[in-house]
Amino acid sequence: MAKKLWLLFFTFAKIAALVLGGGLAMLPVIEETFVNKKKLLSNEEVLDVVALTQTVPGIIAANAAVSIGMKVAGFAGALAALAGAIFPSFVIILTIAILFPGLSPENRFWLGAFAGIRAGVTGLIIATAWKIGKNTIKGYFEAVTAAILLAAALYGINPGIIIVTAIVLGVIYTQICAKRVTEK
C-alpha cells in the first residue's frame, strides 16, 4: 500500500510541477501516465474522472488527484495524490513571492513566456476536448446534445446551466431508452 501512495504522490507532484496551464492541461498527461504507462486505470475511468472534475466545484487538478487517488488506493490514495498535486504549486508560489517581489509586469521576457504558455495550454485543452469527444460521442443523442450545449457555451450561457441541462437531457434520454427496451 505504501508503494502505491508514494507512486500517487510523486506522479502527481511530477505532473503538477512540469505541466503548465492547470487542471485541463494536466488531463492528457494524467491519462498517459495512469492508463498507458502505469496501467492503473482504463480510458473509461479517466473519462469518468474528467466528467467528475468538470462538474464539481473546486480546482480541476485537485479534483482529478482526489478521484484518481481514491480509485487507485482508497482514501489514503486520495490524500497522497492531492498532496502531490498541490505541493509543487505551493513551493513555486512561495519561491516567486520570496525571490521576485519587484517583478515588473511589463517585462518582455515574462510577457513572451506567458504568451507561449497560453498558446501551449490552449493546444492541450483542444487535444483533451478532442479525445473526450471521440470517446464520448457515440451516437445521435450525444452529437446533437454536444452541439446544442457547445452553441450555448459559445453564446455565453452560464456553465452551471449548461451542465444541469446536460444532466436533465441525459436522464430523459436514458429513461426513453429504458422504456423502449422494456416495451420490446
Coordinates of N, CA, C and O in Angstrom, one line a residue:
M1 N 0.8 -1.2 0.0 CA 0.0 0.0 0.0 C 0.9 1.3 0.0 O 0.6 2.2 -0.7
A2 N 1.9 1.3 0.8 CA 2.8 2.4 0.9 C 3.4 2.7 -0.5 O 3.6 3.9 -0.9
K3 N 3.7 1.7 -1.3 CA 4.3 1.9 -2.6 C 3.3 2.6 -3.5 O 3.7 3.5 -4.2
K4 N 2.0 2.3 -3.5 CA 1.0 3.0 -4.3 C 0.9 4.4 -3.8 O 0.7 5.3 -4.6
L5 N 0.9 4.7 -2.5 CA 0.8 6.0 -2.0 C 1.9 6.9 -2.5 O 1.7 8.0 -2.9
W6 N 3.2 6.4 -2.4 CA 4.3 7.1 -2.9 C 4.2 7.3 -4.4 O 4.6 8.4 -4.9
L7 N 3.8 6.3 -5.1 CA 3.6 6.5 -6.6 C 2.6 7.6 -6.9 O 2.8 8.4 -7.7
L8 N 1.5 7.6 -6.2 CA 0.5 8.7 -6.4 C 1.0 10.0 -6.1 O 0.9 11.0 -6.8
F9 N 1.7 10.1 -4.9 CA 2.3 11.4 -4.5 C 3.3 11.9 -5.6 O 3.2 13.0 -6.1
F10 N 4.3 11.1 -5.9 CA 5.3 11.5 -6.8 C 4.8 11.7 -8.2 O 5.3 12.6 -8.9
T11 N 3.9 10.9 -8.7 CA 3.4 11.1 -10.0 C 2.6 12.4 -10.1 O 2.8 13.2 -11.1
F12 N 1.7 12.7 -9.2 CA 1.0 13.9 -9.2 C 1.9 15.1 -9.0 O 1.7 16.2 -9.6
A13 N 2.9 15.0 -8.2 CA 3.9 16.1 -7.9 C 4.6 16.4 -9.2 O 4.8 17.5 -9.6
K14 N 5.1 15.3 -9.9 CA 5.8 15.5 -11.2 C 4.9 16.2 -12.2 O 5.3 17.1 -12.9
I15 N 3.7 15.7 -12.3 CA 2.7 16.2 -13.3 C 2.5 17.7 -13.0 O 2.5 18.6 -13.9
A16 N 2.2 18.0 -11.7 CA 1.9 19.4 -11.3 C 3.0 20.3 -11.5 O 2.9 21.5 -11.9
A17 N 4.2 19.8 -11.3 CA 5.4 20.6 -11.5 C 5.8 20.9 -12.9 O 6.3 22.0 -13.2
L18 N 5.5 20.0 -13.8 CA 6.0 20.1 -15.2 C 5.0 20.5 -16.2 O 5.3 20.9 -17.3
V19 N 3.7 20.4 -15.8 CA 2.7 20.7 -16.8 C 2.1 22.1 -16.4 O 1.6 22.3 -15.4
L20 N 2.3 23.1 -17.3 CA 1.8 24.4 -17.1 C 0.4 24.5 -17.7 O 0.0 23.9 -18.6
G21 N -0.5 25.3 -17.0 CA -1.8 25.6 -17.5 C -2.9 25.0 -16.7 O -4.1 25.2 -17.0
G22 N -2.6 24.4 -15.6 CA -3.7 24.0 -14.7 C -4.3 22.6 -15.0 O -3.7 21.8 -15.8
G23 N -5.4 22.3 -14.4 CA -6.0 21.0 -14.5 C -6.3 20.5 -15.8 O -6.1 19.3 -16.1
L24 N -6.9 21.3 -16.7 CA -7.3 20.9 -18.0 C -6.0 20.5 -18.8 O -6.1 19.5 -19.6
A25 N -5.0 21.2 -18.7 CA -3.7 20.9 -19.4 C -3.1 19.6 -18.8 O -2.4 18.9 -19.5
M26 N -3.4 19.3 -17.5 CA -2.9 18.1 -16.9 C -3.6 16.8 -17.3 O -3.0 15.7 -17.3
L27 N -4.8 16.9 -17.8 CA -5.6 15.7 -18.1 C -5.0 14.8 -19.1 O -5.0 13.6 -18.9
P28 N -4.4 15.3 -20.2 CA -3.8 14.4 -21.2 C -2.6 13.6 -20.5 O -2.3 12.5 -20.8
V29 N -1.8 14.3 -19.7 CA -0.7 13.7 -19.0 C -1.1 12.7 -18.0 O -0.5 11.6 -17.9
I30 N -2.2 13.0 -17.3 CA -2.8 12.1 -16.3 C -3.2 10.8 -17.1 O -2.9 9.7 -16.6
E31 N -3.9 11.0 -18.2 CA -4.3 9.8 -19.0 C -3.2 9.0 -19.4 O -3.1 7.8 -19.3
E32 N -2.2 9.6 -20.0 CA -1.0 8.9 -20.5 C -0.3 8.2 -19.3 O 0.1 7.0 -19.5
T33 N -0.2 8.8 -18.2 CA 0.5 8.2 -17.1 C -0.3 7.0 -16.5 O 0.3 5.9 -16.3
F34 N -1.5 7.3 -16.1 CA -2.3 6.3 -15.4 C -2.9 5.2 -16.2 O -3.2 4.1 -15.7
V35 N -3.1 5.5 -17.5 CA -3.7 4.5 -18.4 C -2.7 3.7 -19.2 O -2.6 2.5 -19.2
N36 N -1.8 4.5 -19.9 CA -0.8 3.8 -20.8 C 0.4 3.3 -20.1 O 0.9 2.2 -20.4
K37 N 1.0 4.1 -19.2 CA 2.3 3.7 -18.6 C 2.1 2.9 -17.3 O 2.7 1.8 -17.2
K38 N 1.3 3.3 -16.4 CA 1.2 2.6 -15.1 C 0.1 1.5 -15.2 O 0.0 0.7 -14.3
K39 N -0.8 1.6 -16.1 CA -1.9 0.7 -16.3 C -2.8 0.5 -15.0 O -3.2 -0.6 -14.7
L40 N -3.0 1.6 -14.3 CA -3.8 1.6 -13.1 C -5.3 1.9 -13.3 O -6.1 1.6 -12.5
L41 N -5.6 2.5 -14.5 CA -6.9 2.9 -14.8 C -7.2 2.6 -16.3 O -6.3 2.5 -17.1
S42 N -8.5 2.5 -16.6 CA -8.9 2.3 -18.0 C -9.2 3.7 -18.6 O -9.4 4.7 -17.9
N43 N -9.4 3.8 -19.9 CA -9.8 5.0 -20.6 C -11.1 5.5 -20.1 O -11.3 6.7 -19.9
E44 N -12.0 4.5 -19.8 CA -13.4 4.9 -19.4 C -13.3 5.5 -18.0 O -14.0 6.5 -17.7
E45 N -12.4 5.0 -17.1 CA -12.3 5.5 -15.8 C -11.7 6.9 -15.8 O -12.2 7.8 -15.0
V46 N -10.8 7.2 -16.7 CA -10.3 8.5 -16.9 C -11.3 9.5 -17.4 O -11.4 10.6 -16.9
L47 N -12.2 9.0 -18.3 CA -13.3 9.8 -18.8 C -14.2 10.2 -17.7 O -14.7 11.3 -17.6
D48 N -14.5 9.2 -16.8 CA -15.4 9.5 -15.7 C -14.7 10.5 -14.8 O -15.4 11.4 -14.2
V49 N -13.4 10.4 -14.6 CA -12.7 11.4 -13.7 C -12.8 12.8 -14.4 O -13.1 13.8 -13.7
V50 N -12.6 12.9 -15.7 CA -12.7 14.2 -16.4 C -14.1 14.7 -16.2 O -14.3 15.9 -15.9
A51 N -15.2 13.9 -16.4 CA -16.5 14.4 -16.3 C -16.8 14.9 -14.8 O -17.4 16.0 -14.6
L52 N -16.3 14.1 -13.9 CA -16.5 14.5 -12.5 C -15.8 15.8 -12.1 O -16.3 16.7 -11.5
T53 N -14.5 15.9 -12.6 CA -13.7 17.1 -12.2 C -14.3 18.4 -12.9 O -14.1 19.5 -12.3
Q54 N -15.0 18.2 -14.0 CA -15.6 19.4 -14.6 C -17.0 19.8 -14.0 O -17.4 20.9 -14.2
T55 N -17.6 18.9 -13.3 CA -18.9 19.2 -12.8 C -19.0 19.5 -11.3 O -20.0 20.0 -10.8
V56 N -17.9 19.2 -10.5 CA -17.9 19.5 -9.1 C -17.1 20.8 -8.9 O -16.2 21.1 -9.6
P57 N -17.5 21.6 -7.8 CA -16.7 22.8 -7.6 C -15.3 22.4 -7.1 O -15.0 21.4 -6.6
G58 N -14.4 23.3 -7.4 CA -13.0 23.2 -7.0 C -12.0 23.2 -8.1 O -12.4 23.4 -9.3
I59 N -10.8 23.0 -7.7 CA -9.7 23.1 -8.6 C -9.6 21.8 -9.4 O -9.6 20.7 -8.8
I60 N -9.6 21.8 -10.7 CA -9.6 20.6 -11.6 C -8.5 19.7 -11.2 O -8.7 18.5 -11.1
A61 N -7.3 20.2 -11.0 CA -6.1 19.3 -10.7 C -6.3 18.6 -9.4 O -6.1 17.4 -9.3
A62 N -6.8 19.3 -8.4 CA -7.1 18.7 -7.1 C -8.2 17.7 -7.2 O -8.1 16.6 -6.6
N63 N -9.3 18.0 -7.9 CA -10.4 17.1 -8.0 C -10.0 15.8 -8.7 O -10.3 14.7 -8.3
A64 N -9.2 16.0 -9.8 CA -8.7 14.8 -10.5 C -7.8 13.9 -9.6 O -7.9 12.7 -9.6
A65 N -6.9 14.6 -8.9 CA -6.0 13.9 -8.0 C -6.8 13.1 -6.9 O -6.5 11.9 -6.7
V66 N -7.8 13.7 -6.3 CA -8.6 13.0 -5.3 C -9.3 11.8 -5.9 O -9.3 10.7 -5.4
S67 N -9.9 12.1 -7.1 CA -10.7 11.0 -7.7 C -9.8 9.8 -8.1 O -10.1 8.7 -7.9
I68 N -8.7 10.1 -8.8 CA -7.8 9.0 -9.2 C -7.2 8.3 -8.0 O -7.1 7.1 -7.9
G69 N -6.7 9.1 -7.0 CA -6.2 8.5 -5.8 C -7.1 7.6 -5.1 O -6.7 6.5 -4.6
M70 N -8.4 8.0 -5.1 CA -9.4 7.2 -4.4 C -9.6 5.9 -5.2 O -9.7 4.8 -4.6
K71 N -9.6 5.9 -6.5 CA -9.8 4.7 -7.3 C -8.6 3.8 -7.2 O -8.8 2.6 -7.2
V72 N -7.4 4.3 -7.1 CA -6.2 3.5 -7.0 C -5.9 3.0 -5.6 O -5.5 1.8 -5.5
A73 N -6.1 3.8 -4.6 CA -5.7 3.3 -3.2 C -6.6 3.8 -2.1 O -6.2 4.0 -1.0
G74 N -7.9 4.1 -2.4 CA -8.8 4.5 -1.4 C -8.6 5.9 -0.8 O -7.9 6.7 -1.5
F75 N -9.0 6.1 0.4 CA -8.9 7.4 1.0 C -7.5 7.9 1.2 O -7.2 9.0 0.9
A76 N -6.6 7.0 1.6 CA -5.2 7.4 1.7 C -4.6 7.7 0.4 O -3.8 8.7 0.3
G77 N -5.0 7.0 -0.7 CA -4.6 7.4 -2.0 C -5.0 8.7 -2.5 O -4.3 9.5 -3.1
A78 N -6.3 9.1 -2.1 CA -6.8 10.4 -2.4 C -6.0 11.5 -1.7 O -5.6 12.5 -2.4
L79 N -5.6 11.3 -0.5 CA -4.8 12.3 0.3 C -3.4 12.4 -0.3 O -2.9 13.5 -0.5
A80 N -2.8 11.2 -0.7 CA -1.4 11.2 -1.2 C -1.4 11.9 -2.6 O -0.5 12.8 -2.8
A81 N -2.4 11.6 -3.4 CA -2.4 12.3 -4.7 C -2.7 13.8 -4.6 O -2.1 14.6 -5.3
L82 N -3.6 14.1 -3.7 CA -3.9 15.6 -3.5 C -2.7 16.3 -3.0 O -2.3 17.4 -3.5
A83 N -2.0 15.7 -2.0 CA -0.7 16.3 -1.5 C 0.3 16.5 -2.7 O 0.9 17.5 -2.8
G84 N 0.4 15.5 -3.5 CA 1.4 15.6 -4.6 C 1.0 16.6 -5.6 O 1.8 17.3 -6.2
A85 N -0.3 16.8 -5.8 CA -0.8 17.8 -6.8 C -0.6 19.2 -6.3 O -0.4 20.1 -7.2
I86 N -0.7 19.5 -5.0 CA -0.6 20.8 -4.6 C 0.8 21.2 -4.1 O 1.1 22.4 -4.1
F87 N 1.6 20.3 -3.8 CA 3.0 20.5 -3.3 C 3.8 21.4 -4.2 O 4.4 22.4 -3.8
P88 N 3.9 21.1 -5.5 CA 4.8 21.9 -6.4 C 4.3 23.3 -6.5 O 5.1 24.3 -6.5
S89 N 2.9 23.5 -6.6 CA 2.4 24.9 -6.7 C 2.7 25.7 -5.5 O 3.1 26.9 -5.6
F90 N 2.6 25.1 -4.4 CA 2.9 25.7 -3.1 C 4.4 26.2 -3.1 O 4.7 27.3 -2.8
V91 N 5.3 25.3 -3.5 CA 6.7 25.6 -3.5 C 7.0 26.7 -4.5 O 7.8 27.6 -4.2
I92 N 6.4 26.6 -5.7 CA 6.7 27.6 -6.8 C 6.2 29.0 -6.4 O 6.9 30.0 -6.5
I93 N 5.0 29.0 -5.9 CA 4.4 30.3 -5.5 C 5.2 30.9 -4.3 O 5.5 32.2 -4.3
L94 N 5.6 30.1 -3.4 CA 6.4 30.6 -2.3 C 7.7 31.2 -2.8 O 8.2 32.2 -2.4
T95 N 8.4 30.4 -3.7 CA 9.6 30.9 -4.3 C 9.5 32.2 -5.0 O 10.3 33.1 -4.9
I96 N 8.4 32.3 -5.8 CA 8.2 33.5 -6.6 C 7.9 34.7 -5.6 O 8.5 35.8 -5.8
A97 N 7.2 34.5 -4.6 CA 6.9 35.5 -3.6 C 8.1 36.0 -2.9 O 8.3 37.2 -2.6
I98 N 9.1 35.1 -2.7 CA 10.3 35.5 -2.0 C 11.3 36.1 -2.9 O 11.9 37.1 -2.6
L99 N 11.5 35.5 -4.1 CA 12.6 36.0 -5.0 C 12.2 37.1 -5.9 O 13.1 37.8 -6.4
F100 N 10.9 37.3 -6.2 CA 10.5 38.2 -7.3 C 9.5 39.3 -6.8 O 8.5 39.5 -7.5
P101 N 9.7 39.9 -5.7 CA 8.7 40.9 -5.2 C 8.6 42.1 -6.1 O 7.5 42.7 -6.2
G102 N 9.7 42.4 -6.8 CA 9.6 43.6 -7.6 C 9.5 43.3 -9.1 O 9.9 44.2 -9.9
L103 N 9.0 42.2 -9.4 CA 8.9 41.8 -10.9 C 8.0 42.7 -11.6 O 6.8 42.9 -11.2
S104 N 8.5 43.3 -12.7 CA 7.7 44.2 -13.5 C 6.7 43.5 -14.4 O 7.1 42.6 -15.2
P105 N 5.5 43.9 -14.4 CA 4.5 43.3 -15.3 C 4.8 43.6 -16.8 O 4.2 43.0 -17.7
E106 N 5.6 44.6 -17.0 CA 5.9 45.0 -18.4 C 7.2 44.3 -19.0 O 7.6 44.5 -20.1
N107 N 7.8 43.4 -18.2 CA 9.0 42.7 -18.6 C 8.7 41.8 -19.8 O 7.9 41.0 -19.8
R108 N 9.4 42.1 -20.9 CA 9.2 41.4 -22.2 C 9.4 39.9 -22.1 O 8.7 39.1 -22.8
F109 N 10.4 39.5 -21.3 CA 10.7 38.1 -21.2 C 9.5 37.4 -20.6 O 9.1 36.4 -21.1
W110 N 9.0 37.9 -19.5 CA 7.8 37.3 -18.8 C 6.6 37.3 -19.7 O 5.8 36.3 -19.8
L111 N 6.4 38.4 -20.4 CA 5.2 38.6 -21.3 C 5.3 37.5 -22.4 O 4.3 36.9 -22.7
G112 N 6.5 37.4 -23.0 CA 6.7 36.4 -24.0 C 6.5 35.0 -23.5 O 5.9 34.1 -24.2
A113 N 7.1 34.7 -22.3 CA 6.9 33.4 -21.8 C 5.4 33.0 -21.5 O 5.0 31.9 -21.9
F114 N 4.7 34.0 -21.0 CA 3.3 33.7 -20.7 C 2.5 33.6 -22.0 O 1.5 32.8 -22.0
A115 N 2.8 34.3 -23.0 CA 2.1 34.2 -24.3 C 2.3 32.8 -24.9 O 1.4 32.2 -25.4
G116 N 3.6 32.3 -24.8 CA 3.8 30.9 -25.2 C 3.1 29.9 -24.4 O 2.6 28.9 -24.9
I117 N 3.1 30.1 -23.1 CA 2.4 29.2 -22.2 C 0.9 29.1 -22.5 O 0.3 28.1 -22.6
R118 N 0.3 30.3 -22.7 CA -1.2 30.3 -23.1 C -1.4 29.6 -24.4 O -2.4 28.8 -24.5
A119 N -0.6 29.8 -25.4 CA -0.8 29.1 -26.6 C -0.6 27.6 -26.5 O -1.5 26.8 -27.0
G120 N 0.4 27.1 -25.7 CA 0.6 25.7 -25.5 C -0.6 25.1 -24.7 O -1.1 24.0 -25.0
V121 N -1.1 25.8 -23.7 CA -2.2 25.3 -22.9 C -3.4 25.2 -23.7 O -4.2 24.2 -23.6
T122 N -3.7 26.2 -24.6 CA -4.8 26.1 -25.5 C -4.8 24.9 -26.3 O -5.8 24.2 -26.5
G123 N -3.6 24.6 -26.9 CA -3.5 23.3 -27.7 C -3.7 22.1 -26.8 O -4.4 21.2 -27.3
L124 N -3.2 22.0 -25.6 CA -3.5 20.9 -24.7 C -5.0 20.7 -24.4 O -5.5 19.6 -24.4
I125 N -5.7 21.8 -24.2 CA -7.1 21.8 -23.9 C -7.9 21.3 -25.1 O -8.8 20.5 -25.0
I126 N -7.5 21.8 -26.3 CA -8.2 21.3 -27.5 C -7.9 19.8 -27.7 O -8.9 19.1 -28.1
A127 N -6.7 19.4 -27.5 CA -6.4 17.9 -27.6 C -7.2 17.1 -26.6 O -7.8 16.1 -27.0
T128 N -7.4 17.6 -25.4 CA -8.2 16.9 -24.4 C -9.6 16.9 -24.9 O -10.3 15.8 -24.8
A129 N -10.2 18.0 -25.3 CA -11.6 18.0 -25.8 C -11.8 17.0 -26.9 O -12.8 16.3 -27.0
W130 N -10.8 17.0 -27.8 CA -10.9 16.0 -29.0 C -11.0 14.6 -28.5 O -11.8 13.8 -28.9
K131 N -10.0 14.2 -27.6 CA -10.0 12.9 -27.0 C -11.3 12.5 -26.3 O -11.9 11.4 -26.5
I132 N -11.8 13.4 -25.5 CA -13.0 13.2 -24.8 C -14.2 13.1 -25.7 O -15.0 12.2 -25.6
G133 N -14.2 13.9 -26.7 CA -15.3 13.9 -27.7 C -15.3 12.5 -28.5 O -16.4 11.9 -28.7
K134 N -14.1 12.1 -28.9 CA -14.1 10.8 -29.6 C -14.6 9.6 -28.8 O -15.2 8.7 -29.3
N135 N -14.3 9.7 -27.5 CA -14.7 8.6 -26.6 C -16.1 8.7 -26.1 O -16.7 7.8 -25.6
T136 N -16.7 9.9 -26.1 CA -18.0 10.2 -25.5 C -19.1 10.2 -26.6 O -20.2 9.7 -26.3
I137 N -18.9 10.8 -27.7 CA -19.9 11.0 -28.7 C -20.0 9.7 -29.5 O -19.2 9.5 -30.4
K138 N -20.9 8.9 -29.2 CA -21.0 7.6 -29.8 C -22.3 7.4 -30.6 O -22.5 6.4 -31.3
G139 N -23.2 8.4 -30.6 CA -24.4 8.3 -31.3 C -25.1 9.6 -31.5 O -24.5 10.7 -31.2
Y140 N -26.3 9.6 -32.1 CA -27.0 10.8 -32.5 C -27.3 11.7 -31.3 O -27.1 12.9 -31.3
F141 N -27.8 11.1 -30.2 CA -28.1 11.9 -29.0 C -26.9 12.6 -28.5 O -27.0 13.9 -28.2
E142 N -25.8 12.0 -28.3 CA -24.6 12.6 -27.8 C -24.1 13.8 -28.7 O -23.7 14.8 -28.3
A143 N -24.2 13.5 -30.0 CA -23.7 14.5 -31.0 C -24.6 15.8 -31.0 O -24.1 16.9 -30.9
V144 N -25.9 15.5 -31.0 CA -26.8 16.7 -31.0 C -26.7 17.4 -29.7 O -26.7 18.7 -29.7
T145 N -26.7 16.7 -28.6 CA -26.6 17.4 -27.3 C -25.3 18.2 -27.2 O -25.3 19.3 -26.7
A146 N -24.2 17.6 -27.6 CA -22.9 18.3 -27.5 C -23.0 19.5 -28.4 O -22.5 20.6 -28.0
A147 N -23.5 19.5 -29.6 CA -23.6 20.6 -30.5 C -24.5 21.7 -29.9 O -24.1 22.9 -29.9
I148 N -25.6 21.4 -29.3 CA -26.5 22.4 -28.7 C -25.8 23.0 -27.5 O -25.8 24.3 -27.4
L149 N -25.2 22.3 -26.7 CA -24.6 22.8 -25.5 C -23.3 23.6 -25.8 O -23.0 24.5 -25.1
L150 N -22.6 23.2 -26.9 CA -21.5 23.9 -27.3 C -21.9 25.3 -27.8 O -21.3 26.3 -27.5
A151 N -23.0 25.3 -28.6 CA -23.5 26.6 -29.0 C -23.9 27.5 -27.9 O -23.7 28.7 -27.8
A152 N -24.6 26.9 -26.9 CA -25.0 27.6 -25.7 C -23.7 28.2 -25.0 O -23.7 29.4 -24.6
A153 N -22.7 27.4 -24.9 CA -21.5 27.9 -24.2 C -20.8 29.1 -25.0 O -20.4 30.1 -24.5
L154 N -20.8 28.9 -26.3 CA -20.3 30.0 -27.2 C -21.1 31.3 -27.1 O -20.5 32.4 -27.3
Y155 N -22.3 31.2 -26.8 CA -23.2 32.4 -26.7 C -23.2 32.9 -25.3 O -24.0 33.8 -24.9
G156 N -22.3 32.4 -24.4 CA -22.1 32.9 -23.1 C -23.1 32.5 -22.0 O -23.3 33.1 -21.0
I157 N -23.8 31.3 -22.3 CA -24.7 30.8 -21.3 C -23.9 30.3 -20.1 O -22.8 29.7 -20.2
N158 N -24.4 30.5 -18.9 CA -23.7 30.1 -17.6 C -23.4 28.6 -17.7 O -24.2 27.8 -18.0
P159 N -22.1 28.2 -17.4 CA -21.7 26.8 -17.4 C -22.6 25.9 -16.5 O -22.8 24.8 -16.8
G160 N -23.0 26.5 -15.4 CA -23.8 25.7 -14.5 C -25.1 25.3 -15.1 O -25.6 24.2 -15.0
I161 N -25.7 26.2 -15.9 CA -27.0 25.9 -16.6 C -26.7 24.9 -17.6 O -27.5 24.0 -17.8
I162 N -25.6 25.0 -18.3 CA -25.3 24.0 -19.4 C -25.1 22.6 -18.8 O -25.6 21.6 -19.3
I163 N -24.4 22.5 -17.6 CA -24.2 21.2 -17.0 C -25.5 20.6 -16.5 O -25.8 19.5 -16.8
V164 N -26.4 21.5 -15.9 CA -27.7 21.0 -15.4 C -28.5 20.5 -16.6 O -29.2 19.5 -16.5
T165 N -28.5 21.3 -17.7 CA -29.3 20.9 -18.9 C -28.8 19.6 -19.4 O -29.6 18.7 -19.8
A166 N -27.5 19.4 -19.5 CA -26.9 18.1 -20.0 C -27.4 17.0 -19.1 O -27.7 15.9 -19.6
I167 N -27.4 17.2 -17.8 CA -27.8 16.1 -16.8 C -29.3 15.8 -17.1 O -29.6 14.6 -17.2
V168 N -30.1 16.8 -17.2 CA -31.5 16.6 -17.4 C -31.8 15.9 -18.8 O -32.5 14.9 -18.8
L169 N -31.1 16.3 -19.8 CA -31.2 15.7 -21.1 C -30.8 14.2 -21.1 O -31.4 13.3 -21.7
G170 N -29.7 14.0 -20.4 CA -29.2 12.6 -20.3 C -30.1 11.7 -19.5 O -30.4 10.6 -19.9
V171 N -30.7 12.2 -18.4 CA -31.7 11.4 -17.7 C -32.9 11.1 -18.5 O -33.4 10.0 -18.6
I172 N -33.4 12.1 -19.2 CA -34.6 11.9 -20.1 C -34.3 10.9 -21.2 O -35.1 10.0 -21.4
Y173 N -33.1 11.0 -21.8 CA -32.8 10.1 -22.9 C -32.7 8.7 -22.4 O -33.2 7.8 -23.0
T174 N -32.0 8.5 -21.2 CA -31.9 7.1 -20.7 C -33.2 6.5 -20.3 O -33.4 5.3 -20.4
Q175 N -34.1 7.4 -19.8 CA -35.5 6.9 -19.4 C -36.2 6.5 -20.7 O -36.9 5.5 -20.7
I176 N -36.1 7.3 -21.8 CA -36.8 6.9 -23.0 C -36.2 5.6 -23.6 O -36.9 4.7 -24.0
C177 N -34.9 5.5 -23.5 CA -34.2 4.2 -24.0 C -34.6 3.0 -23.2 O -34.9 1.9 -23.7
A178 N -34.7 3.2 -21.8 CA -35.1 2.1 -20.9 C -36.5 1.7 -21.2 O -36.9 0.5 -21.2
K179 N -37.4 2.7 -21.4 CA -38.8 2.4 -21.7 C -38.9 1.6 -23.0 O -39.7 0.7 -23.1
R180 N -38.2 2.0 -24.1 CA -38.2 1.3 -25.3 C -37.7 -0.2 -25.2 O -38.3 -1.1 -25.8
V181 N -36.7 -0.4 -24.4 CA -36.2 -1.8 -24.1 C -37.2 -2.6 -23.4 O -37.4 -3.8 -23.8
T182 N -37.9 -2.1 -22.4 CA -38.9 -2.9 -21.7 C -40.2 -3.1 -22.5 O -40.9 -4.1 -22.3
E183 N -40.5 -2.3 -23.5 CA -41.6 -2.5 -24.4 C -41.4 -3.6 -25.4 O -42.4 -4.1 -25.9
K184 N -40.2 -3.9 -25.7 CA -39.9 -4.9 -26.7 C -40.0 -6.3 -26.3 O -40.1 -6.8 -25.4

